[in-house]
Amino acid sequence: MSYQITIKSSQHIYTAKASETVLESAIGAGVNIPYGCRNGTCGSCKGDIISGEVDYGDYASSALTDAEKTMGKALFCCAHPLSDLTIECREIHADVIQPRILPARVERKEQLSHDVMALFLKLPSTEHLKFMAGQYIEFLLKDGKRRAFSLANAPHINNILELHLRLIPGGQFTEYVFNEMPDKAILRIEAPFGSFFLREDSDKPIIMVAGGTGFAPIKGIIEHMLHNNINRPVTLYWGAHSLKDLYMPSLPASWAVEHPHIKFIPVLSEPAAEDNWHGRTGYVHQAVLEDFAQTGLADYEVYCCGAPGMVEVAHASFVEAGLPEDEFFSDAFNYAKPTPKV
């Protein structure tokens, strides 16, 4: 059974199998609907059902409220068509790169901090991964589960993939990576995914907001900009609990020294006494609001990546401060539930 899906504003028409979500079928058809997590928690793919019926699937109530559902909204990463559909949603004007399944070998691991590991994967010599800076890959695990991590390298380096993994206590995959995974281990990945990438058709100044390992895709985007001489002004805010959680601060600090169009502002929410911290403190999104209180955010683009709560609060407060709704681009990190101890 298959159904016809029409996007009202663009009149794009594509076919979806009943077994596919609205988003999955769009990706397969080369239609670029924005999305992030693909599991119903970030809300990036939210849109309107104009006509037709869907099975809404499993999703987080924080991403789609009952009130929004009553208004006809759905999360297209979860919704399966039950009939022909007419929908309304944003579309991204960029080429869709079809995800591919590839083998990848663990080239090396590099401990970046007490709880962050850089994992470097090498693709077969005959393979190169085409992706846009800021997108993510998914590991295909033997039990059928998937784990998603953002690419921390820019696309011009496409035979070695760099990921930043935070150790999640009880997390099956990250504990394996930190404690057991050997060099040269062979893994299966599918990539690329996600709509968190630089909008290169704009010349607006950019505010980047990272929380924890949300720095990874932002690192990839900035290195892509530097490689391609894209000199739009960038102000990078990186939020962490304490100094030890800023796991590679010398890199963005060097960008700011070497490139006048880049500013780097680290923000600690709970600096330890031994940090002897004299920099910014508090919540990272609040630092942005303080710095742009006079000018407002109407003339900026924001790229925000981190925990879902941080991304959600930043989005709401930045729009209230004048940021256009469609100039906020985000990727919210959602962690798999820890494996119970037995």
mmCIF file of C-alpha atoms in Angstrom:
data_model
loop_
_atom_site.group_PDB
_atom_site.id
_atom_site.type_symbol
_atom_site.label_atom_id
_atom_site.label_comp_id
_atom_site.label_asym_id
_atom_site.label_seq_id
_atom_site.Cartn_x
_atom_site.Cartn_y
_atom_site.Cartn_z
ATOM 1 C CA MET A 1 0.000 0.000 0.000
ATOM 2 C CA SER A 2 1.338 3.449 -0.903
ATOM 3 C CA TYR A 3 -0.023 6.966 -0.674
ATOM 4 C CA GLN A 4 0.526 10.300 -2.400
ATOM 5 C CA ILE A 5 1.863 13.134 -0.284
ATOM 6 C CA THR A 6 1.582 16.746 -1.449
ATOM 7 C CA ILE A 7 3.370 19.665 0.203
ATOM 8 C CA LYS A 8 0.879 22.491 -0.167
ATOM 9 C CA SER A 9 3.164 25.522 -0.495
ATOM 10 C CA SER A 10 5.608 24.039 -2.998
ATOM 11 C CA GLN A 11 3.252 21.514 -4.655
ATOM 12 C CA HIS A 12 5.979 18.905 -4.331
ATOM 13 C CA ILE A 13 4.342 15.501 -4.715
ATOM 14 C CA TYR A 14 5.915 12.212 -3.720
ATOM 15 C CA THR A 15 4.868 8.672 -2.851
ATOM 16 C CA ALA A 16 5.088 7.095 0.587
ATOM 17 C CA LYS A 17 4.743 3.446 1.506
ATOM 18 C CA ALA A 18 2.510 2.707 4.482
ATOM 19 C CA SER A 19 5.566 1.222 6.200
ATOM 20 C CA GLU A 20 7.483 4.501 5.849
ATOM 21 C CA THR A 21 7.141 7.686 7.849
ATOM 22 C CA VAL A 22 6.361 10.908 6.036
ATOM 23 C CA LEU A 23 9.988 11.954 6.591
ATOM 24 C CA GLU A 24 11.533 8.668 5.430
ATOM 25 C CA SER A 25 9.617 8.794 2.181
ATOM 26 C CA ALA A 26 10.559 12.464 1.691
ATOM 27 C CA ILE A 27 14.269 11.680 2.105
ATOM 28 C CA GLY A 28 13.945 8.839 -0.394
ATOM 29 C CA ALA A 29 12.205 11.138 -2.867
ATOM 30 C CA GLY A 30 14.820 13.887 -2.528
ATOM 31 C CA VAL A 31 12.426 16.269 -0.745
ATOM 32 C CA ASN A 32 14.296 18.219 1.919
ATOM 33 C CA ILE A 33 12.113 18.492 5.025
ATOM 34 C CA PRO A 34 14.065 19.738 8.065
ATOM 35 C CA TYR A 35 14.683 17.133 10.741
ATOM 36 C CA GLY A 36 17.031 16.242 13.546
ATOM 37 C CA CYS A 37 16.594 13.249 15.833
ATOM 38 C CA ARG A 38 14.278 11.040 13.710
ATOM 39 C CA ASN A 39 12.758 9.616 16.901
ATOM 40 C CA GLY A 40 10.099 12.143 17.881
ATOM 41 C CA THR A 41 11.939 14.141 20.509
ATOM 42 C CA CYS A 42 13.410 17.273 18.937
ATOM 43 C CA GLY A 43 10.419 18.683 17.025
ATOM 44 C CA SER A 44 12.452 19.873 14.028
ATOM 45 C CA CYS A 45 10.198 18.074 11.546
ATOM 46 C CA LYS A 46 6.907 19.370 12.936
ATOM 47 C CA GLY A 47 4.366 20.399 10.320
ATOM 48 C CA ASP A 48 0.656 20.565 9.544
ATOM 49 C CA ILE A 49 -1.696 17.900 8.245
ATOM 50 C CA ILE A 50 -3.965 19.839 5.868
ATOM 51 C CA SER A 51 -5.951 16.806 4.721
ATOM 52 C CA GLY A 52 -5.739 13.049 5.162
ATOM 53 C CA GLU A 53 -5.089 10.754 8.095
ATOM 54 C CA VAL A 54 -1.881 9.616 9.801
ATOM 55 C CA ASP A 55 -0.790 7.249 12.524
ATOM 56 C CA TYR A 56 1.111 9.665 14.786
ATOM 57 C CA GLY A 57 3.479 6.974 16.058
ATOM 58 C CA ASP A 58 5.547 7.180 19.251
ATOM 59 C CA TYR A 59 6.852 10.614 20.188
ATOM 60 C CA ALA A 60 7.742 12.780 23.175
ATOM 61 C CA SER A 61 4.889 14.936 24.460
ATOM 62 C CA SER A 62 7.364 17.807 24.808
ATOM 63 C CA ALA A 63 7.907 17.730 21.033
ATOM 64 C CA LEU A 64 4.213 17.546 20.109
ATOM 65 C CA THR A 65 1.641 18.657 22.652
ATOM 66 C CA ASP A 66 -1.978 17.517 22.686
ATOM 67 C CA ALA A 67 -2.998 21.079 21.816
ATOM 68 C CA GLU A 68 -0.727 21.082 18.746
ATOM 69 C CA LYS A 69 -2.071 17.688 17.706
ATOM 70 C CA THR A 70 -5.619 19.032 17.958
ATOM 71 C CA MET A 71 -4.559 21.917 15.728
ATOM 72 C CA GLY A 72 -3.529 19.414 13.052
ATOM 73 C CA LYS A 73 0.201 19.265 13.648
ATOM 74 C CA ALA A 74 2.320 16.121 13.477
ATOM 75 C CA LEU A 75 5.937 15.039 13.733
ATOM 76 C CA PHE A 76 6.810 13.767 10.280
ATOM 77 C CA CYS A 77 9.650 11.569 11.546
ATOM 78 C CA CYS A 78 7.051 9.475 13.418
ATOM 79 C CA ALA A 79 3.839 9.896 11.418
ATOM 80 C CA HIS A 80 2.857 7.119 8.985
ATOM 81 C CA PRO A 81 0.301 7.930 6.281
ATOM 82 C CA LEU A 82 -3.037 6.156 6.447
ATOM 83 C CA SER A 83 -4.329 7.883 3.295
ATOM 84 C CA ASP A 84 -3.219 10.377 0.682
ATOM 85 C CA LEU A 85 -1.972 13.486 2.483
ATOM 86 C CA THR A 86 -1.649 17.185 1.926
ATOM 87 C CA ILE A 87 0.826 18.645 4.393
ATOM 88 C CA GLU A 88 2.482 21.981 5.090
ATOM 89 C CA CYS A 89 6.039 22.267 6.326
ATOM 90 C CA ARG A 90 9.256 24.121 5.783
ATOM 91 C CA GLU A 91 11.542 22.906 3.033
ATOM 92 C CA ILE A 92 15.284 23.423 2.834
ATOM 93 C CA HIS A 93 16.698 24.663 -0.433
ATOM 94 C CA ALA A 94 19.705 22.385 -0.604
ATOM 95 C CA ASP A 95 20.522 19.157 -2.377
ATOM 96 C CA VAL A 96 19.465 16.039 -0.511
ATOM 97 C CA ILE A 97 22.335 13.593 -0.001
ATOM 98 C CA GLN A 98 20.940 10.085 0.123
ATOM 99 C CA PRO A 99 22.165 8.161 3.191
ATOM 100 C CA ARG A 100 24.294 5.077 2.516
ATOM 101 C CA ILE A 101 25.295 2.089 4.633
ATOM 102 C CA LEU A 102 29.079 1.723 4.848
ATOM 103 C CA PRO A 103 31.615 -0.248 6.856
ATOM 104 C CA ALA A 104 33.985 1.840 8.970
ATOM 105 C CA ARG A 105 37.121 0.836 10.859
ATOM 106 C CA VAL A 106 38.124 2.378 14.167
ATOM 107 C CA GLU A 107 41.328 4.210 13.299
ATOM 108 C CA ARG A 108 41.981 5.506 16.806
ATOM 109 C CA LYS A 109 40.426 6.843 19.993
ATOM 110 C CA GLU A 110 41.591 10.012 21.724
ATOM 111 C CA GLN A 111 40.526 10.914 25.257
ATOM 112 C CA LEU A 112 39.600 14.608 25.192
ATOM 113 C CA SER A 113 38.457 14.944 28.798
ATOM 114 C CA HIS A 114 37.334 12.878 31.771
ATOM 115 C CA ASP A 115 34.139 11.917 29.947
ATOM 116 C CA VAL A 116 34.585 12.802 26.261
ATOM 117 C CA MET A 117 36.251 10.572 23.687
ATOM 118 C CA ALA A 118 37.106 11.453 20.110
ATOM 119 C CA LEU A 119 36.472 8.467 17.883
ATOM 120 C CA PHE A 120 38.094 8.466 14.444
ATOM 121 C CA LEU A 121 36.642 6.144 11.820
ATOM 122 C CA LYS A 122 38.304 5.248 8.516
ATOM 123 C CA LEU A 123 36.221 4.325 5.494
ATOM 124 C CA PRO A 124 37.344 1.775 2.884
ATOM 125 C CA SER A 125 39.915 3.188 0.466
ATOM 126 C CA THR A 126 37.381 3.103 -2.365
ATOM 127 C CA GLU A 127 34.719 4.996 -0.397
ATOM 128 C CA HIS A 128 34.201 8.651 0.478
ATOM 129 C CA LEU A 129 31.245 9.958 2.422
ATOM 130 C CA LYS A 130 29.515 12.960 0.915
ATOM 131 C CA PHE A 131 27.914 15.061 3.642
ATOM 132 C CA MET A 132 27.321 18.607 4.786
ATOM 133 C CA ALA A 133 29.161 19.958 7.811
ATOM 134 C CA GLY A 134 27.007 19.521 10.915
ATOM 135 C CA GLN A 135 25.196 16.366 9.811
ATOM 136 C CA TYR A 136 25.325 13.109 11.743
ATOM 137 C CA ILE A 137 25.888 9.385 11.263
ATOM 138 C CA GLU A 138 24.118 6.411 12.806
ATOM 139 C CA PHE A 139 25.845 3.249 14.010
ATOM 140 C CA LEU A 140 23.911 0.108 13.101
ATOM 141 C CA LEU A 141 24.277 -2.185 16.101
ATOM 142 C CA LYS A 142 24.024 -5.973 16.048
ATOM 143 C CA ASP A 143 20.820 -5.934 18.104
ATOM 144 C CA GLY A 144 19.094 -3.795 15.487
ATOM 145 C CA LYS A 145 19.360 -0.592 17.518
ATOM 146 C CA ARG A 146 20.969 2.597 16.280
ATOM 147 C CA ARG A 147 23.138 5.241 17.905
ATOM 148 C CA ALA A 148 23.497 8.701 16.342
ATOM 149 C CA PHE A 149 26.517 10.997 16.657
ATOM 150 C CA SER A 150 27.354 14.267 14.922
ATOM 151 C CA LEU A 151 30.309 14.545 12.590
ATOM 152 C CA ALA A 152 32.960 16.841 14.046
ATOM 153 C CA ASN A 153 35.003 17.138 10.853
ATOM 154 C CA ALA A 154 34.347 19.179 7.729
ATOM 155 C CA PRO A 155 33.379 17.521 4.411
ATOM 156 C CA HIS A 156 36.742 18.158 2.741
ATOM 157 C CA ILE A 157 38.081 15.482 5.105
ATOM 158 C CA ASN A 158 35.768 12.668 4.071
ATOM 159 C CA ASN A 159 37.754 9.435 4.402
ATOM 160 C CA ILE A 160 38.306 9.900 8.160
ATOM 161 C CA LEU A 161 35.225 10.651 10.258
ATOM 162 C CA GLU A 162 35.612 12.352 13.653
ATOM 163 C CA LEU A 163 33.008 11.959 16.404
ATOM 164 C CA HIS A 164 32.906 13.285 19.980
ATOM 165 C CA LEU A 165 31.256 10.847 22.396
ATOM 166 C CA ARG A 166 30.317 11.706 25.958
ATOM 167 C CA LEU A 167 30.366 8.758 28.372
ATOM 168 C CA ILE A 168 26.850 8.047 29.609
ATOM 169 C CA PRO A 169 26.929 5.963 32.822
ATOM 170 C CA GLY A 170 25.044 2.783 32.020
ATOM 171 C CA GLY A 171 25.007 3.679 28.332
ATOM 172 C CA GLN A 172 25.587 0.431 26.454
ATOM 173 C CA PHE A 173 27.314 1.918 23.433
ATOM 174 C CA THR A 174 29.422 4.657 25.028
ATOM 175 C CA GLU A 175 30.645 2.351 27.799
ATOM 176 C CA TYR A 176 31.691 -0.124 25.100
ATOM 177 C CA VAL A 177 33.551 2.610 23.199
ATOM 178 C CA PHE A 178 35.343 3.892 26.305
ATOM 179 C CA ASN A 179 36.170 0.576 27.941
ATOM 180 C CA GLU A 180 36.172 -2.259 25.410
ATOM 181 C CA MET A 181 36.233 -1.167 21.776
ATOM 182 C CA PRO A 182 39.608 -2.050 20.230
ATOM 183 C CA ASP A 183 41.398 -0.139 17.526
ATOM 184 C CA LYS A 184 40.672 -1.595 14.084
ATOM 185 C CA ALA A 185 37.186 -2.714 15.143
ATOM 186 C CA ILE A 186 34.818 -2.829 12.162
ATOM 187 C CA LEU A 187 31.453 -1.107 12.516
ATOM 188 C CA ARG A 188 28.521 -0.434 10.197
ATOM 189 C CA ILE A 189 27.255 3.096 9.773
ATOM 190 C CA GLU A 190 24.532 4.815 7.800
ATOM 191 C CA ALA A 191 25.017 8.438 6.792
ATOM 192 C CA PRO A 192 24.525 11.294 6.365
ATOM 193 C CA PHE A 193 21.453 12.437 8.270
ATOM 194 C CA GLY A 194 20.112 15.728 9.578
ATOM 195 C CA SER A 195 19.359 19.264 8.464
ATOM 196 C CA PHE A 196 21.783 21.003 10.840
ATOM 197 C CA PHE A 197 24.179 22.543 8.332
ATOM 198 C CA LEU A 198 25.270 25.991 7.180
ATOM 199 C CA ARG A 199 22.813 27.913 5.014
ATOM 200 C CA GLU A 200 25.332 29.188 2.478
ATOM 201 C CA ASP A 201 22.831 31.292 0.556
ATOM 202 C CA SER A 202 22.819 33.824 3.429
ATOM 203 C CA ASP A 203 25.345 36.503 4.348
ATOM 204 C CA LYS A 204 23.923 37.197 7.818
ATOM 205 C CA PRO A 205 26.241 37.197 10.831
ATOM 206 C CA ILE A 206 26.045 33.978 12.816
ATOM 207 C CA ILE A 207 25.598 33.176 16.498
ATOM 208 C CA MET A 208 26.578 29.619 17.378
ATOM 209 C CA VAL A 209 25.512 28.099 20.693
ATOM 210 C CA ALA A 210 26.967 24.786 21.844
ATOM 211 C CA GLY A 211 26.216 22.837 24.979
ATOM 212 C CA GLY A 212 28.727 20.111 25.924
ATOM 213 C CA THR A 213 29.471 17.839 22.959
ATOM 214 C CA GLY A 214 27.105 19.990 20.920
ATOM 215 C CA PHE A 215 30.432 21.596 20.015
ATOM 216 C CA ALA A 216 31.134 18.684 17.618
ATOM 217 C CA PRO A 217 28.896 19.638 14.656
ATOM 218 C CA ILE A 218 29.634 23.328 15.201
ATOM 219 C CA LYS A 219 33.348 22.516 14.947
ATOM 220 C CA GLY A 220 32.651 20.870 11.610
ATOM 221 C CA ILE A 221 30.691 23.865 10.354
ATOM 222 C CA ILE A 222 33.344 26.392 11.359
ATOM 223 C CA GLU A 223 36.159 24.317 9.844
ATOM 224 C CA HIS A 224 34.116 24.067 6.645
ATOM 225 C CA MET A 225 33.719 27.852 6.616
ATOM 226 C CA LEU A 226 37.434 28.406 7.162
ATOM 227 C CA HIS A 227 38.370 25.920 4.438
ATOM 228 C CA ASN A 228 36.085 27.662 1.953
ATOM 229 C CA ASN A 229 36.936 31.256 2.985
ATOM 230 C CA ILE A 230 33.399 31.956 4.188
ATOM 231 C CA ASN A 231 34.121 34.975 6.348
ATOM 232 C CA ARG A 232 30.710 35.781 7.782
ATOM 233 C CA PRO A 233 31.029 37.073 11.363
ATOM 234 C CA VAL A 234 30.681 34.220 13.876
ATOM 235 C CA THR A 235 30.200 34.507 17.628
ATOM 236 C CA LEU A 236 30.555 31.095 19.270
ATOM 237 C CA TYR A 237 29.191 30.528 22.773
ATOM 238 C CA TRP A 238 30.146 27.207 24.367
ATOM 239 C CA GLY A 239 28.354 26.310 27.565
ATOM 240 C CA ALA A 240 29.547 23.715 30.098
ATOM 241 C CA HIS A 241 29.174 22.955 33.805
ATOM 242 C CA SER A 242 32.790 23.534 34.850
ATOM 243 C CA LEU A 243 36.184 24.067 33.271
ATOM 244 C CA LYS A 244 36.920 20.343 32.913
ATOM 245 C CA ASP A 245 33.828 20.020 30.693
ATOM 246 C CA LEU A 246 35.256 22.383 28.047
ATOM 247 C CA TYR A 247 37.104 19.495 26.484
ATOM 248 C CA MET A 248 39.102 21.285 23.756
ATOM 249 C CA PRO A 249 38.867 25.044 24.419
ATOM 250 C CA SER A 250 42.247 25.796 22.848
ATOM 251 C CA LEU A 251 40.843 25.065 19.372
ATOM 252 C CA PRO A 252 38.066 27.707 19.290
ATOM 253 C CA ALA A 253 40.389 30.061 21.158
ATOM 254 C CA SER A 254 42.916 29.677 18.323
ATOM 255 C CA TRP A 255 40.206 30.384 15.742
ATOM 256 C CA ALA A 256 39.432 33.658 17.501
ATOM 257 C CA VAL A 257 43.120 34.640 17.556
ATOM 258 C CA GLU A 258 43.816 33.744 13.935
ATOM 259 C CA HIS A 259 40.551 34.924 12.343
ATOM 260 C CA PRO A 260 39.207 38.384 13.242
ATOM 261 C CA HIS A 261 35.658 37.505 12.144
ATOM 262 C CA ILE A 262 35.366 34.776 14.825
ATOM 263 C CA LYS A 263 34.699 35.413 18.523
ATOM 264 C CA PHE A 264 34.745 32.696 21.193
ATOM 265 C CA ILE A 265 32.910 33.056 24.495
ATOM 266 C CA PRO A 266 32.990 30.077 26.899
ATOM 267 C CA VAL A 267 30.285 30.085 29.588
ATOM 268 C CA LEU A 268 30.344 27.955 32.760
ATOM 269 C CA SER A 269 27.132 27.325 34.666
ATOM 270 C CA GLU A 270 28.772 25.834 37.778
ATOM 271 C CA PRO A 271 32.514 26.608 37.838
ATOM 272 C CA ALA A 272 34.427 24.735 40.526
ATOM 273 C CA ALA A 273 36.444 26.648 43.117
ATOM 274 C CA GLU A 274 39.663 25.183 41.725
ATOM 275 C CA ASP A 275 38.787 26.466 38.244
ATOM 276 C CA ASN A 276 39.668 30.011 39.334
ATOM 277 C CA TRP A 277 37.264 31.073 36.597
ATOM 278 C CA HIS A 278 37.047 34.753 35.667
ATOM 279 C CA GLY A 279 35.020 34.310 32.494
ATOM 280 C CA ARG A 280 31.275 34.285 31.858
ATOM 281 C CA THR A 281 29.005 32.304 34.159
ATOM 282 C CA GLY A 282 25.371 31.211 34.074
ATOM 283 C CA TYR A 283 23.318 29.622 31.334
ATOM 284 C CA VAL A 284 24.780 29.869 27.854
ATOM 285 C CA HIS A 285 21.593 31.121 26.180
ATOM 286 C CA GLN A 286 21.356 33.899 28.790
ATOM 287 C CA ALA A 287 24.856 35.087 27.854
ATOM 288 C CA VAL A 288 23.651 35.515 24.276
ATOM 289 C CA LEU A 289 20.602 37.496 25.388
ATOM 290 C CA GLU A 290 22.763 39.764 27.558
ATOM 291 C CA ASP A 291 25.245 40.469 24.761
ATOM 292 C CA PHE A 292 22.566 41.241 22.181
ATOM 293 C CA ALA A 293 20.109 43.048 24.434
ATOM 294 C CA GLN A 294 20.743 46.370 22.690
ATOM 295 C CA THR A 295 20.861 45.254 19.056
ATOM 296 C CA GLY A 296 18.389 42.379 19.221
ATOM 297 C CA LEU A 297 18.653 39.252 17.097
ATOM 298 C CA ALA A 298 16.602 40.220 14.051
ATOM 299 C CA ASP A 299 19.623 40.417 11.743
ATOM 300 C CA TYR A 300 21.272 37.134 12.780
ATOM 301 C CA GLU A 301 21.200 33.411 12.138
ATOM 302 C CA VAL A 302 21.538 31.082 15.118
ATOM 303 C CA TYR A 303 22.965 27.562 15.043
ATOM 304 C CA CYS A 304 22.304 25.799 18.336
ATOM 305 C CA CYS A 305 23.287 22.295 19.400
ATOM 306 C CA GLY A 306 23.137 20.515 22.746
ATOM 307 C CA ALA A 307 20.711 18.961 25.185
ATOM 308 C CA PRO A 308 17.022 19.204 24.223
ATOM 309 C CA GLY A 309 16.160 21.420 27.208
ATOM 310 C CA MET A 310 18.872 23.933 26.325
ATOM 311 C CA VAL A 311 17.867 24.016 22.664
ATOM 312 C CA GLU A 312 14.188 24.469 23.526
ATOM 313 C CA VAL A 313 14.820 27.329 25.961
ATOM 314 C CA ALA A 314 17.252 29.015 23.563
ATOM 315 C CA HIS A 315 14.760 28.810 20.707
ATOM 316 C CA ALA A 316 11.909 30.343 22.692
ATOM 317 C CA SER A 317 13.980 33.121 24.245
ATOM 318 C CA PHE A 318 15.809 34.037 21.035
ATOM 319 C CA VAL A 319 12.582 34.299 19.031
ATOM 320 C CA GLU A 320 11.158 36.480 21.796
ATOM 321 C CA ALA A 321 14.288 38.643 21.447
ATOM 322 C CA GLY A 322 13.558 39.228 17.764
ATOM 323 C CA LEU A 323 15.208 36.305 15.993
ATOM 324 C CA PRO A 324 13.136 35.286 12.958
ATOM 325 C CA GLU A 325 11.615 31.847 13.519
ATOM 326 C CA ASP A 326 13.164 30.462 10.354
ATOM 327 C CA GLU A 327 16.677 31.664 11.248
ATOM 328 C CA PHE A 328 17.057 29.267 14.197
ATOM 329 C CA PHE A 329 18.751 26.015 13.193
ATOM 330 C CA SER A 330 19.198 23.339 15.812
ATOM 331 C CA ASP A 331 20.258 19.824 16.626
ATOM 332 C CA ALA A 332 19.166 18.434 19.988
ATOM 333 C CA PHE A 333 21.177 15.535 21.414
ATOM 334 C CA ASN A 334 18.987 12.770 22.781
ATOM 335 C CA TYR A 335 20.669 9.946 24.665
ATOM 336 C CA ALA A 336 19.527 6.334 24.699
ATOM 337 C CA LYS A 337 18.268 5.133 28.062
ATOM 338 C CA PRO A 338 21.009 3.547 30.191
ATOM 339 C CA THR A 339 21.117 -0.234 30.310
ATOM 340 C CA PRO A 340 19.780 -1.482 33.661
ATOM 341 C CA LYS A 341 22.336 -3.104 35.959
ATOM 342 C CA VAL A 342 21.771 -6.798 36.724
#
